[in-house]
Amino acid sequence: MGIGIDLGGTTIKGGIVNNQGKILLERLIKTQSHRGYSELLNDLLTLIKELLLYAPDEQLIGIGIPGILSGDGAIVVSCPNLRWKNVTLKKDLEARLTQEVNLVNDATAAGIAEAAFGSTLGKTSSMMITLGTGVGGGLILNGRIISGSHGVATEVGHMLMEKNFYSCGCGKNGCLETFASATALIRYCKMRMELGVESSLTTEEMLDGKIIIDAAKAGDPLALEAVNRLAKYLGWAIANISDIVDPEIYTIGGGLSYAGNFLLEKIRMETLKRLTYPQNAVPEIVLAMFRNEAGMIGAANLKRFI
Amino acid sequence: MGIGIDLGGTTIKGGIVNNQGKILLERLIKTQSHRGYSELLNDLLTLIKELLLYAPDEQLIGIGIPGILSGDGAIVVSCPNLRWKNVTLKKDLEARLTQEVNLVNDATAAGIAEAAFGSTLGKTSSMMITLGTGVGGGLILNGRIISGSHGVATEVGHMLMEKNFYSCGCGKNGCLETFASATALIRYCKMRMELGVESSLTTEEMLDGKIIIDAAKAGDPLALEAVNRLAKYLGWAIANISDIVDPEIYTIGGGLSYAGNFLLEKIRMETLKRLTYPQNAVPEIVLAMFRNEAGMIGAANLKRFI
């Protein structure tokens, strides 16, 4: 058992997770980041204490954070969604609780959920890739999460691929997530339509990743071009990651993974084209099992993957 | 203490290495790979037994291999220099010795030597990059070597960067080692001279990496262009590796590292330009301490990094 918190930009979700990865009890509160760090810390403590009422003997508390932690995992160095910079979250929570609190990047938490109970169960090395507004990653090698000496490992969304027509929010040009996220799909389709390319998509409506993927499945040439482009860059990135750490399996999660096998088959094909040893060293690539609950389940199980 | 073997394409070097990383005794034999696997195995056993005469109580034997091992490290899957494919080297040696034998990729062995006694001593995460005819890598995370689930981790020379004017020996086009090795320097300078670019280098002489680096240091514009190009791609690769595993330190070895600070400063600058978090997550980049003896020292110390 463990308590897992998923600290999102709009909602803070907390759950009591059993040893089979099932959420026994879940509580949500709105994230009111405009109220500042100390108020948000109070909200977080209230939520944890509420969960502890139902699991008073629980000693494991893990928190998934959509941001960058320090190398030792104690400090939230940067979390734009919460407007946090260098906050001593671990220390501040532990000062007011009797339990140990551990922090983890949210994509890594999702990777833990998959490794502990989901699509990568039983593998000692696995890489989670989350495709959403951006591209996130979580890497487990020899059964341990890889957080990096400066806490910035598996920032795979910022691997530089090649020049792109728009720059990344991080300030660089060419980041993977400007080619392989929902944002990338939308930007690419809009750019092509502005150049006069015809499509069943219109620039009028609020485009999102799901609309583009559905249009691609329905045969719209531009949407299909955009999805194929995404798969190409993701396959390229996966091949390069395999050249560095050679995980046994990749699992694809995040909002765009709803595209299912339609997208998965494309990613597999594009990866295979670029692997250095396609004859004898081909990683499995699968879809993640958990969705919105991944962060809580992973955070609750963090301790045994540290 | 340990016995370390460096199984090269032209020489097999064996050494008794003490706990301070000093080679107490060294023996060399010529690699006669044309005689086939069983003869080479006999030569290797003879060399090991000769070393054991001087260190009869030694229980640790490690062998660095210039090729690809299986995920469990028992089989040499591919070693073009020795014309080996899928040879059961660990089993075959252990059948005729009382000691345990462990195998390791040669660049990883060099990385171990640096981590145990050299430029990355005291760091729990480090990445060795060897710049020679090709580009090799060795990664240590949490004090353990990362060999990969299929044995092909740290094949960083084959990370795909962008299209290049010649293809890699592996069959792909765009591999890092076609931009950032001695071979890459030579091919680039020759290509540019054939296009009429003037240089103090001539196509007549046998160009090598050292000649090009010396010419760059002396101010030859083409040689300088070639070295700057190498540094650019290496900085790009290092930034991408940091986005995946974020090691504390990189150490640059191999023949081209003789270029010293002249090359190192360029690599640091090109890396810094491409890091995702240049303010708060900058890895150290240093020159390797060991040279020709790195393979033996690393192989002898393999066991404690597995």
Coordinates of C-alpha atoms in Angstrom, one line a residue:
Chain A
M1 CA 0.0 0.0 0.0
G2 CA 1.0 3.6 -0.5
I3 CA -0.4 7.1 -0.9
G4 CA 0.2 8.6 -4.3
I5 CA -0.4 12.2 -5.2
D6 CA -0.6 13.6 -8.7
L7 CA 0.1 17.3 -8.5
G8 CA -1.3 18.7 -11.8
G9 CA -1.7 22.2 -13.0
T10 CA -5.5 22.1 -12.6
T11 CA -6.2 19.3 -10.2
I12 CA -4.4 17.6 -7.3
K13 CA -5.3 14.0 -7.1
G14 CA -4.5 11.8 -4.2
G15 CA -5.1 8.1 -3.8
I16 CA -4.6 5.1 -1.5
V17 CA -3.1 2.5 -3.7
N18 CA -3.0 -1.2 -2.7
N19 CA -0.3 -3.7 -3.5
Q20 CA -2.1 -4.8 -6.7
G21 CA -2.0 -1.3 -8.1
K22 CA -5.7 -0.6 -7.4
I23 CA -6.8 2.8 -6.1
L24 CA -8.9 2.0 -3.0
L25 CA -9.8 5.6 -2.3
E26 CA -9.3 8.8 -4.3
R27 CA -9.7 12.4 -3.4
L28 CA -9.4 15.5 -5.7
I29 CA -8.9 19.2 -5.1
K30 CA -8.5 22.1 -7.4
T31 CA -5.0 23.4 -7.9
Q32 CA -5.1 27.0 -6.9
S33 CA -1.5 27.9 -7.8
H34 CA -2.3 31.7 -7.9
R35 CA -2.6 31.6 -4.1
G36 CA 1.1 31.0 -3.8
Y37 CA 3.3 28.2 -2.5
S38 CA 2.4 28.2 1.2
E39 CA -1.3 28.0 0.5
L40 CA -0.8 25.2 -2.0
L41 CA 1.4 23.4 0.5
N42 CA -1.5 23.7 3.1
D43 CA -3.9 22.3 0.5
L44 CA -1.6 19.4 -0.2
L45 CA -1.2 18.6 3.5
T46 CA -4.9 18.7 4.0
L47 CA -5.4 16.3 1.2
I48 CA -2.7 13.9 2.5
K49 CA -4.1 14.1 6.0
E50 CA -7.6 13.3 4.7
L51 CA -6.2 10.2 3.0
L52 CA -4.3 9.2 6.2
L53 CA -7.6 9.2 8.0
Y54 CA -8.5 6.1 6.0
A55 CA -4.9 4.6 6.0
P56 CA -3.5 5.7 9.4
D57 CA -0.6 3.2 9.3
E58 CA 0.6 4.2 5.8
Q59 CA 4.3 5.1 5.7
L60 CA 4.8 5.7 2.0
I61 CA 3.9 8.9 0.4
G62 CA 5.0 9.8 -3.1
I63 CA 4.2 12.9 -5.2
G64 CA 4.4 13.2 -8.9
I65 CA 5.3 16.7 -10.1
P66 CA 5.0 18.1 -13.6
G67 CA 8.4 19.7 -13.4
I68 CA 12.1 19.5 -12.8
L69 CA 13.4 18.2 -9.4
S70 CA 16.9 18.6 -8.0
G71 CA 19.3 15.6 -8.5
D72 CA 18.6 14.4 -4.9
G73 CA 14.8 14.7 -5.5
A74 CA 14.2 17.0 -2.6
I75 CA 13.6 20.3 -4.3
V76 CA 11.2 21.3 -7.0
V77 CA 13.7 23.3 -9.2
S78 CA 11.1 24.4 -11.7
C79 CA 7.4 23.8 -12.2
P80 CA 5.9 26.4 -14.5
N81 CA 2.3 25.1 -14.2
L82 CA 2.4 25.8 -10.4
R83 CA 4.6 28.9 -10.7
W84 CA 7.2 27.2 -8.5
K85 CA 10.9 27.7 -8.5
N86 CA 13.3 26.1 -6.1
V87 CA 10.7 25.2 -3.5
T88 CA 11.8 22.8 -0.7
L89 CA 8.7 20.7 -1.0
K90 CA 10.0 17.4 0.5
K91 CA 11.4 19.1 3.6
D92 CA 8.3 21.3 4.1
L93 CA 5.9 18.4 3.9
E94 CA 8.1 16.1 6.1
A95 CA 8.3 18.9 8.8
R96 CA 4.5 18.6 9.2
L97 CA 4.1 14.8 8.7
T98 CA 5.5 11.7 10.5
Q99 CA 5.9 10.0 7.1
E100 CA 8.7 10.1 4.6
V101 CA 7.7 11.9 1.4
N102 CA 9.4 11.3 -1.9
L103 CA 9.0 13.3 -5.1
V104 CA 9.2 12.2 -8.7
N105 CA 8.7 13.7 -12.1
D106 CA 5.1 12.9 -13.4
A107 CA 6.2 11.0 -16.5
T108 CA 8.6 8.9 -14.4
A109 CA 5.6 8.2 -12.0
A110 CA 3.6 7.0 -15.0
G111 CA 6.6 4.8 -16.0
I112 CA 6.7 3.3 -12.5
A113 CA 2.9 2.5 -12.7
E114 CA 3.5 0.6 -15.9
A115 CA 6.5 -1.2 -14.6
A116 CA 4.9 -2.2 -11.3
F117 CA 1.5 -3.2 -12.6
G118 CA 1.0 -2.4 -16.3
S119 CA 2.4 -2.8 -19.8
T120 CA 6.1 -3.1 -18.8
L121 CA 5.5 -5.4 -15.8
G122 CA 8.4 -7.9 -15.4
K123 CA 10.9 -6.0 -17.4
T124 CA 14.0 -4.7 -15.6
S125 CA 14.5 -1.9 -18.2
S126 CA 11.8 0.2 -19.7
M127 CA 11.2 3.6 -21.1
M128 CA 7.9 5.4 -20.8
I129 CA 7.1 8.1 -23.4
T130 CA 4.1 10.3 -22.8
L131 CA 2.7 12.1 -25.8
G132 CA 0.5 15.0 -24.7
T133 CA 0.8 18.8 -24.9
G134 CA 4.5 18.1 -24.7
V135 CA 6.6 14.9 -24.7
G136 CA 7.7 13.4 -21.4
G137 CA 9.8 10.4 -20.4
G138 CA 10.5 8.0 -17.6
L139 CA 13.3 5.6 -17.7
I140 CA 13.9 2.5 -15.5
L141 CA 17.2 0.6 -15.7
N142 CA 18.1 -2.4 -13.5
G143 CA 14.8 -1.8 -11.7
R144 CA 15.6 1.8 -10.6
I145 CA 14.3 5.1 -12.0
I146 CA 16.9 7.2 -13.7
S147 CA 16.4 10.8 -12.5
G148 CA 19.8 12.2 -13.5
S149 CA 22.6 13.8 -11.6
H150 CA 20.9 17.2 -12.0
G151 CA 17.4 15.8 -12.0
V152 CA 16.9 16.4 -15.7
A153 CA 17.1 12.9 -17.1
T154 CA 14.4 11.7 -19.5
E155 CA 13.6 15.2 -20.6
V156 CA 13.3 13.4 -24.0
G157 CA 10.9 16.0 -25.3
H158 CA 13.9 18.4 -25.6
M159 CA 16.2 16.1 -27.6
L160 CA 17.3 18.1 -30.6
M161 CA 16.2 16.5 -33.9
E162 CA 16.5 19.1 -36.6
K163 CA 15.4 22.6 -37.5
N164 CA 11.6 23.1 -37.2
F165 CA 9.3 25.8 -38.4
Y166 CA 8.6 27.0 -34.8
S167 CA 10.7 27.0 -31.7
C168 CA 10.1 25.1 -28.5
G169 CA 8.8 26.8 -25.3
C170 CA 12.2 26.0 -23.8
G171 CA 13.8 28.4 -26.2
K172 CA 15.6 25.9 -28.4
N173 CA 14.6 25.1 -32.0
G174 CA 14.3 21.5 -33.1
C175 CA 13.1 19.8 -29.9
L176 CA 11.4 16.4 -30.3
E177 CA 8.2 17.8 -28.7
T178 CA 7.8 20.3 -31.5
F179 CA 7.6 17.4 -33.9
A180 CA 5.9 14.7 -31.8
S181 CA 3.2 16.1 -29.4
A182 CA -0.4 17.1 -29.7
T183 CA 0.8 20.7 -30.0
A184 CA 3.1 19.7 -32.8
L185 CA 0.2 18.1 -34.7
I186 CA -1.9 21.2 -34.3
R187 CA 0.8 23.6 -35.3
Y188 CA 1.8 21.5 -38.3
C189 CA -1.7 21.2 -39.7
K190 CA -2.4 24.9 -39.2
M191 CA 0.8 25.9 -40.9
R192 CA 0.1 23.6 -43.9
M193 CA -3.5 24.9 -44.2
E194 CA -2.3 28.5 -44.1
L195 CA 0.0 27.5 -47.0
G196 CA -3.2 26.5 -48.9
V197 CA -3.1 22.7 -48.3
E198 CA -6.6 21.3 -48.4
S199 CA -8.0 19.3 -45.6
S200 CA -11.2 18.2 -43.9
L201 CA -9.8 20.0 -40.9
T202 CA -10.6 23.7 -40.7
T203 CA -8.6 26.4 -39.1
E204 CA -11.9 27.8 -37.7
E205 CA -12.6 25.0 -35.2
M206 CA -10.5 24.4 -32.1
L207 CA -8.2 21.8 -33.4
D208 CA -6.8 19.2 -30.9
G209 CA -4.8 16.1 -31.2
K210 CA -7.8 13.8 -31.1
I211 CA -9.6 15.6 -34.0
I212 CA -6.4 15.3 -36.1
I213 CA -5.9 11.6 -35.3
D214 CA -9.6 10.9 -36.0
A215 CA -9.3 12.8 -39.3
A216 CA -6.1 10.8 -40.2
K217 CA -7.9 7.5 -39.4
A218 CA -10.7 8.7 -41.7
G219 CA -8.2 9.3 -44.5
D220 CA -7.7 13.0 -44.5
P221 CA -4.4 13.5 -46.4
L222 CA -3.1 16.4 -44.3
A223 CA -4.0 14.8 -41.0
L224 CA -2.3 11.6 -42.1
E225 CA 0.8 13.5 -43.2
A226 CA 0.9 15.1 -39.7
V227 CA 0.5 11.8 -37.9
N228 CA 3.1 10.1 -40.1
R229 CA 5.5 13.0 -39.4
L230 CA 5.0 12.6 -35.7
A231 CA 5.7 8.8 -36.0
K232 CA 8.8 9.5 -38.0
Y233 CA 10.4 11.7 -35.4
L234 CA 9.3 9.5 -32.5
G235 CA 10.8 6.5 -34.2
W236 CA 14.0 8.5 -34.8
A237 CA 14.2 9.5 -31.1
I238 CA 13.4 5.9 -29.9
A239 CA 16.3 4.5 -32.1
N240 CA 18.6 7.1 -30.7
I241 CA 17.5 6.3 -27.1
S242 CA 18.2 2.6 -27.8
D243 CA 21.7 3.6 -29.0
I244 CA 22.3 5.1 -25.5
V245 CA 20.5 2.8 -23.0
D246 CA 18.9 0.0 -25.0
P247 CA 15.8 -0.6 -22.9
E248 CA 13.9 -3.9 -23.3
I249 CA 10.6 -2.1 -23.9
Y250 CA 9.1 1.3 -24.6
T251 CA 5.5 2.1 -23.6
I252 CA 3.6 5.0 -25.1
G253 CA 1.3 6.9 -22.9
G254 CA -0.3 10.4 -22.7
G255 CA -3.3 11.8 -24.5
L256 CA -2.2 10.9 -28.0
S257 CA -1.8 7.2 -27.0
Y258 CA -5.6 7.0 -27.4
A259 CA -4.8 6.8 -31.1
G260 CA -4.0 3.1 -30.3
N261 CA -2.6 0.6 -32.7
F262 CA -3.1 3.1 -35.6
L263 CA -0.3 5.2 -34.2
L264 CA 1.6 2.4 -32.5
E265 CA 2.2 0.5 -35.8
K266 CA 3.6 3.6 -37.4
I267 CA 5.9 4.2 -34.5
R268 CA 7.2 0.6 -34.6
M269 CA 7.8 0.9 -38.4
E270 CA 9.7 4.2 -38.1
T271 CA 11.8 2.9 -35.3
L272 CA 12.7 -0.3 -37.0
K273 CA 14.0 1.7 -40.1
R274 CA 16.4 3.6 -37.8
L275 CA 17.6 1.0 -35.3
T276 CA 21.4 0.2 -35.5
Y277 CA 20.8 -3.6 -35.0
P278 CA 17.4 -4.3 -36.5
Q279 CA 18.3 -8.0 -36.8
N280 CA 19.1 -8.8 -33.2
A281 CA 18.3 -5.8 -30.9
V282 CA 14.7 -4.7 -31.4
P283 CA 12.9 -3.2 -28.4
E284 CA 9.3 -4.0 -27.8
I285 CA 7.0 -0.9 -28.3
V286 CA 3.6 -1.1 -26.6
L287 CA 0.7 1.1 -25.4
A288 CA 0.6 2.2 -21.8
M289 CA -2.1 0.5 -19.7
F290 CA -2.9 3.3 -17.2
R291 CA -4.2 6.7 -18.1
N292 CA -5.3 9.4 -15.7
E293 CA -4.6 7.2 -12.7
A294 CA -1.0 6.5 -13.7
G295 CA 0.5 9.4 -11.7
M296 CA -1.1 8.3 -8.4
I297 CA -0.3 4.6 -8.8
G298 CA 3.3 5.4 -9.8
A299 CA 3.9 7.9 -7.0
A300 CA 2.5 5.5 -4.4
N301 CA 5.0 2.9 -5.6
L302 CA 8.0 5.3 -6.0
K303 CA 10.0 4.1 -3.0
R304 CA 10.8 0.6 -4.4
F305 CA 12.1 2.1 -7.7
I306 CA 14.4 4.7 -6.2
Chain B
M1 CA 43.7 -7.0 -7.9
G2 CA 42.3 -8.4 -11.1
I3 CA 43.4 -9.7 -14.5
G4 CA 42.3 -7.5 -17.4
I5 CA 42.5 -8.4 -21.0
D6 CA 42.1 -6.0 -23.9
L7 CA 41.2 -8.0 -27.0
G8 CA 42.1 -5.8 -29.9
G9 CA 42.1 -6.4 -33.6
T10 CA 45.9 -6.4 -33.8
T11 CA 47.1 -7.1 -30.3
I12 CA 45.8 -8.9 -27.3
K13 CA 47.0 -7.2 -24.1
G14 CA 46.8 -8.7 -20.7
G15 CA 47.7 -7.2 -17.4
I16 CA 47.7 -7.9 -13.7
V17 CA 46.1 -4.7 -12.2
N18 CA 46.4 -3.8 -8.5
N19 CA 43.8 -2.1 -6.3
Q20 CA 45.2 1.3 -7.2
G21 CA 44.7 0.8 -10.9
K22 CA 48.4 0.2 -11.6
I23 CA 49.4 -2.5 -14.1
L24 CA 51.9 -4.7 -12.2
L25 CA 52.7 -7.0 -15.1
E26 CA 51.7 -6.8 -18.8
R27 CA 51.9 -9.4 -21.6
L28 CA 51.1 -8.9 -25.3
I29 CA 50.4 -11.3 -28.1
K30 CA 49.5 -10.7 -31.7
T31 CA 45.8 -11.2 -32.6
Q32 CA 45.8 -13.8 -35.3
S33 CA 42.1 -13.7 -36.1
H34 CA 42.6 -15.4 -39.5
R35 CA 43.3 -18.6 -37.7
G36 CA 39.7 -18.9 -36.5
Y37 CA 37.9 -18.8 -33.2
S38 CA 39.3 -22.0 -31.5
E39 CA 42.9 -21.0 -32.1
L40 CA 42.3 -17.5 -30.9
L41 CA 40.6 -19.0 -27.8
N42 CA 43.7 -21.1 -27.2
D43 CA 46.0 -18.0 -27.5
L44 CA 43.7 -16.2 -25.1
L45 CA 43.9 -19.1 -22.5
T46 CA 47.7 -19.3 -22.9
L47 CA 47.9 -15.5 -22.1
I48 CA 45.6 -15.8 -19.1
K49 CA 47.5 -18.8 -17.7
E50 CA 50.8 -17.0 -18.2
L51 CA 49.4 -14.1 -16.1
L52 CA 48.0 -16.5 -13.5
L53 CA 51.6 -17.9 -13.0
Y54 CA 52.3 -14.5 -11.4
A55 CA 49.0 -14.1 -9.6
P56 CA 47.9 -17.7 -8.8
D57 CA 45.2 -16.6 -6.3
E58 CA 43.5 -14.2 -8.7
Q59 CA 39.8 -14.8 -9.1
L60 CA 38.7 -11.9 -11.2
I61 CA 39.2 -12.0 -15.0
G62 CA 37.7 -9.4 -17.2
I63 CA 37.9 -9.1 -21.0
G64 CA 37.2 -6.0 -23.1
I65 CA 35.9 -6.7 -26.5
P66 CA 35.7 -4.4 -29.5
G67 CA 32.2 -5.5 -30.4
I68 CA 28.6 -6.3 -29.3
L69 CA 27.8 -8.7 -26.5
S70 CA 24.5 -10.3 -25.7
G71 CA 22.3 -8.7 -23.0
D72 CA 23.6 -11.1 -20.4
G73 CA 27.2 -10.4 -21.4
A74 CA 28.0 -14.1 -22.1
I75 CA 28.1 -14.2 -25.9
V76 CA 30.1 -12.1 -28.4
V77 CA 27.2 -11.4 -30.8
S78 CA 29.4 -9.5 -33.3
C79 CA 33.0 -8.5 -33.4
P80 CA 34.0 -7.7 -37.0
N81 CA 37.7 -7.1 -36.2
L82 CA 38.0 -10.7 -35.0
R83 CA 35.6 -12.1 -37.5
W84 CA 33.4 -13.4 -34.6
K85 CA 29.7 -13.9 -34.7
N86 CA 27.8 -15.4 -31.8
V87 CA 30.7 -17.0 -30.0
T88 CA 30.2 -18.4 -26.5
L89 CA 33.4 -16.9 -25.2
K90 CA 32.5 -16.7 -21.5
K91 CA 31.4 -20.3 -21.3
D92 CA 34.4 -21.6 -23.4
L93 CA 36.9 -19.8 -21.2
E94 CA 35.2 -20.8 -17.9
A95 CA 35.2 -24.4 -19.0
R96 CA 39.0 -24.4 -19.0
L97 CA 39.7 -22.1 -16.1
T98 CA 38.7 -22.2 -12.4
Q99 CA 38.0 -18.5 -12.4
E100 CA 34.8 -16.6 -13.3
V101 CA 35.3 -14.6 -16.6
N102 CA 33.3 -11.5 -17.4
L103 CA 33.1 -9.7 -20.8
V104 CA 32.6 -6.1 -21.5
N105 CA 32.5 -3.7 -24.5
D106 CA 35.9 -2.0 -24.9
A107 CA 34.6 1.5 -24.6
T108 CA 32.7 0.6 -21.4
A109 CA 36.0 -0.9 -20.1
A110 CA 37.6 2.4 -20.7
G111 CA 34.8 4.1 -18.9
I112 CA 35.3 1.8 -15.9
A113 CA 39.0 2.6 -15.8
E114 CA 38.2 6.3 -15.6
A115 CA 35.5 5.8 -13.0
A116 CA 37.6 3.5 -10.8
F117 CA 40.9 5.5 -10.9
G118 CA 40.8 8.3 -13.4
S119 CA 39.0 11.4 -14.6
T120 CA 35.5 10.4 -13.3
L121 CA 36.6 9.0 -10.0
G122 CA 34.0 9.6 -7.3
K123 CA 31.1 10.3 -9.6
T124 CA 28.2 7.8 -9.5
S125 CA 27.1 8.7 -13.0
S126 CA 29.5 9.2 -15.9
M127 CA 29.7 8.8 -19.7
M128 CA 32.9 7.9 -21.5
I129 CA 33.0 8.9 -25.2
T130 CA 35.9 7.5 -27.2
L131 CA 36.8 9.4 -30.4
G132 CA 38.9 7.2 -32.7
T133 CA 38.3 5.5 -36.0
G134 CA 34.7 5.4 -34.8
V135 CA 32.9 6.8 -31.8
G136 CA 32.3 4.5 -28.8
G137 CA 30.6 5.0 -25.5
G138 CA 30.5 3.6 -21.9
L139 CA 27.8 4.7 -19.4
I140 CA 27.8 4.2 -15.7
L141 CA 24.7 5.1 -13.7
N142 CA 24.3 4.5 -10.0
G143 CA 27.7 2.9 -10.0
R144 CA 26.8 0.2 -12.5
I145 CA 27.6 -0.1 -16.2
I146 CA 24.7 0.1 -18.6
S147 CA 25.1 -2.6 -21.2
G148 CA 21.5 -2.7 -22.4
S149 CA 18.9 -5.4 -22.6
H150 CA 20.2 -6.5 -26.0
G151 CA 23.8 -5.6 -25.2
V152 CA 23.7 -2.6 -27.5
A153 CA 23.6 0.3 -25.1
T154 CA 26.1 3.2 -25.5
E155 CA 26.5 2.5 -29.3
V156 CA 26.5 6.3 -29.3
G157 CA 28.5 6.4 -32.6
H158 CA 25.3 5.3 -34.3
M159 CA 22.9 8.0 -33.0
L160 CA 21.3 9.5 -36.0
M161 CA 22.1 13.2 -36.3
E162 CA 21.2 14.4 -39.8
K163 CA 22.0 13.4 -43.5
N164 CA 25.7 13.2 -44.2
F165 CA 27.6 13.1 -47.5
Y166 CA 28.7 9.6 -46.9
S167 CA 27.1 6.6 -45.2
C168 CA 28.2 4.8 -42.0
G169 CA 29.7 1.3 -42.1
C170 CA 26.6 0.1 -40.3
G171 CA 24.5 0.9 -43.3
K172 CA 22.7 3.9 -41.9
N173 CA 23.2 7.5 -43.1
G174 CA 23.7 10.2 -40.5
C175 CA 25.4 8.4 -37.7
L176 CA 27.3 10.5 -35.1
E177 CA 30.6 8.7 -36.0
T178 CA 30.4 9.9 -39.6
F179 CA 30.6 13.5 -38.2
A180 CA 32.7 13.1 -35.1
S181 CA 35.5 10.5 -35.5
A182 CA 39.0 10.6 -37.0
T183 CA 37.5 8.9 -40.1
A184 CA 34.9 11.7 -40.3
L185 CA 37.7 14.4 -40.1
I186 CA 39.6 12.7 -42.9
R187 CA 36.5 12.2 -45.2
Y188 CA 35.3 15.7 -44.7
C189 CA 38.7 17.3 -45.5
K190 CA 39.2 15.2 -48.6
M191 CA 35.7 15.9 -49.8
R192 CA 36.2 19.7 -49.4
M193 CA 39.6 19.6 -51.1
E194 CA 38.1 17.7 -54.0
L195 CA 35.6 20.5 -54.3
G196 CA 38.5 22.9 -54.6
V197 CA 38.8 24.3 -51.1
E198 CA 42.4 25.3 -50.4
S199 CA 44.3 23.9 -47.4
S200 CA 47.8 23.2 -46.1
L201 CA 46.6 19.6 -46.1
T202 CA 47.2 17.7 -49.3
T203 CA 45.2 14.8 -50.7
E204 CA 48.5 13.2 -51.6
E205 CA 49.7 12.4 -48.1
M206 CA 48.2 9.8 -45.8
L207 CA 45.8 12.1 -43.8
D208 CA 45.0 11.1 -40.3
G209 CA 43.2 12.7 -37.3
K210 CA 46.4 14.0 -35.7
I211 CA 47.6 15.7 -38.9
I212 CA 44.2 17.4 -39.3
I213 CA 44.1 18.5 -35.6
D214 CA 47.7 19.8 -35.8
A215 CA 46.8 21.8 -38.9
A216 CA 43.7 23.2 -37.2
K217 CA 45.9 24.3 -34.2
A218 CA 48.3 25.9 -36.7
G219 CA 45.4 27.9 -38.2
D220 CA 44.6 26.0 -41.4
P221 CA 41.0 27.1 -42.3
L222 CA 39.8 23.8 -43.7
A223 CA 41.2 21.7 -40.8
L224 CA 39.7 24.2 -38.4
E225 CA 36.4 23.9 -40.1
A226 CA 36.5 20.1 -39.9
V227 CA 37.4 20.2 -36.2
N228 CA 34.7 22.8 -35.4
R229 CA 32.2 20.6 -37.3
L230 CA 33.2 17.6 -35.2
A231 CA 32.8 19.6 -32.0
K232 CA 29.4 20.8 -33.1
Y233 CA 28.0 17.3 -33.6
L234 CA 29.6 16.0 -30.5
G235 CA 28.1 18.8 -28.5
W236 CA 24.7 18.1 -30.0
A237 CA 25.0 14.4 -29.1
I238 CA 26.1 15.2 -25.6
A239 CA 23.2 17.5 -25.1
N240 CA 20.8 14.8 -26.3
I241 CA 22.4 12.2 -24.1
S242 CA 21.9 14.6 -21.1
D243 CA 18.2 14.8 -22.1
I244 CA 18.0 11.1 -21.6
V245 CA 20.3 10.1 -18.7
D246 CA 21.8 13.4 -17.4
P247 CA 25.2 12.0 -16.3
E248 CA 27.2 14.1 -13.9
I249 CA 30.3 14.0 -16.1
Y250 CA 31.5 13.2 -19.6
T251 CA 35.0 12.1 -20.3
I252 CA 36.5 12.2 -23.8
G253 CA 39.0 9.5 -24.7
G254 CA 40.3 7.7 -27.8
G255 CA 42.9 8.8 -30.3
L256 CA 41.4 12.2 -31.0
S257 CA 41.5 13.2 -27.3
Y258 CA 45.2 13.8 -27.8
A259 CA 43.9 17.1 -29.2
G260 CA 43.6 18.2 -25.6
N261 CA 42.0 21.4 -24.4
F262 CA 41.9 22.8 -27.9
L263 CA 39.2 20.3 -28.7
L264 CA 37.7 20.0 -25.2
E265 CA 36.9 23.8 -25.1
K266 CA 35.1 23.5 -28.4
I267 CA 33.1 20.5 -27.3
R268 CA 32.1 22.3 -24.0
M269 CA 31.0 25.4 -25.9
E270 CA 28.9 23.4 -28.5
T271 CA 27.3 21.4 -25.7
L272 CA 26.4 24.4 -23.7
K273 CA 24.6 26.0 -26.7
R274 CA 22.3 22.9 -26.9
L275 CA 21.6 21.9 -23.3
T276 CA 18.0 22.1 -22.2
Y277 CA 18.9 23.6 -18.8
P278 CA 22.2 25.5 -19.3
Q279 CA 21.5 27.5 -16.1
N280 CA 21.2 24.7 -13.7
A281 CA 22.1 21.4 -15.2
V282 CA 25.5 21.5 -16.9
P283 CA 27.5 18.3 -16.9
E284 CA 31.3 18.4 -16.5
I285 CA 33.2 17.5 -19.7
V286 CA 36.8 16.4 -19.2
L287 CA 39.6 14.5 -20.9
A288 CA 40.2 10.9 -20.1
M289 CA 43.3 10.1 -18.0
F290 CA 44.1 6.6 -19.3
R291 CA 45.1 5.9 -22.9
N292 CA 46.2 2.5 -24.2
E293 CA 46.1 0.9 -20.8
A294 CA 42.4 1.9 -20.2
G295 CA 41.0 -1.4 -21.6
M296 CA 43.1 -3.6 -19.3
I297 CA 42.5 -1.5 -16.2
G298 CA 38.8 -1.3 -16.8
A299 CA 38.4 -5.0 -17.7
A300 CA 40.3 -6.0 -14.5
N301 CA 37.8 -3.9 -12.4
L302 CA 34.7 -4.9 -14.3
K303 CA 33.1 -7.1 -11.6
R304 CA 32.4 -4.3 -9.2
F305 CA 30.6 -2.2 -11.8
I306 CA 28.3 -5.0 -13.1

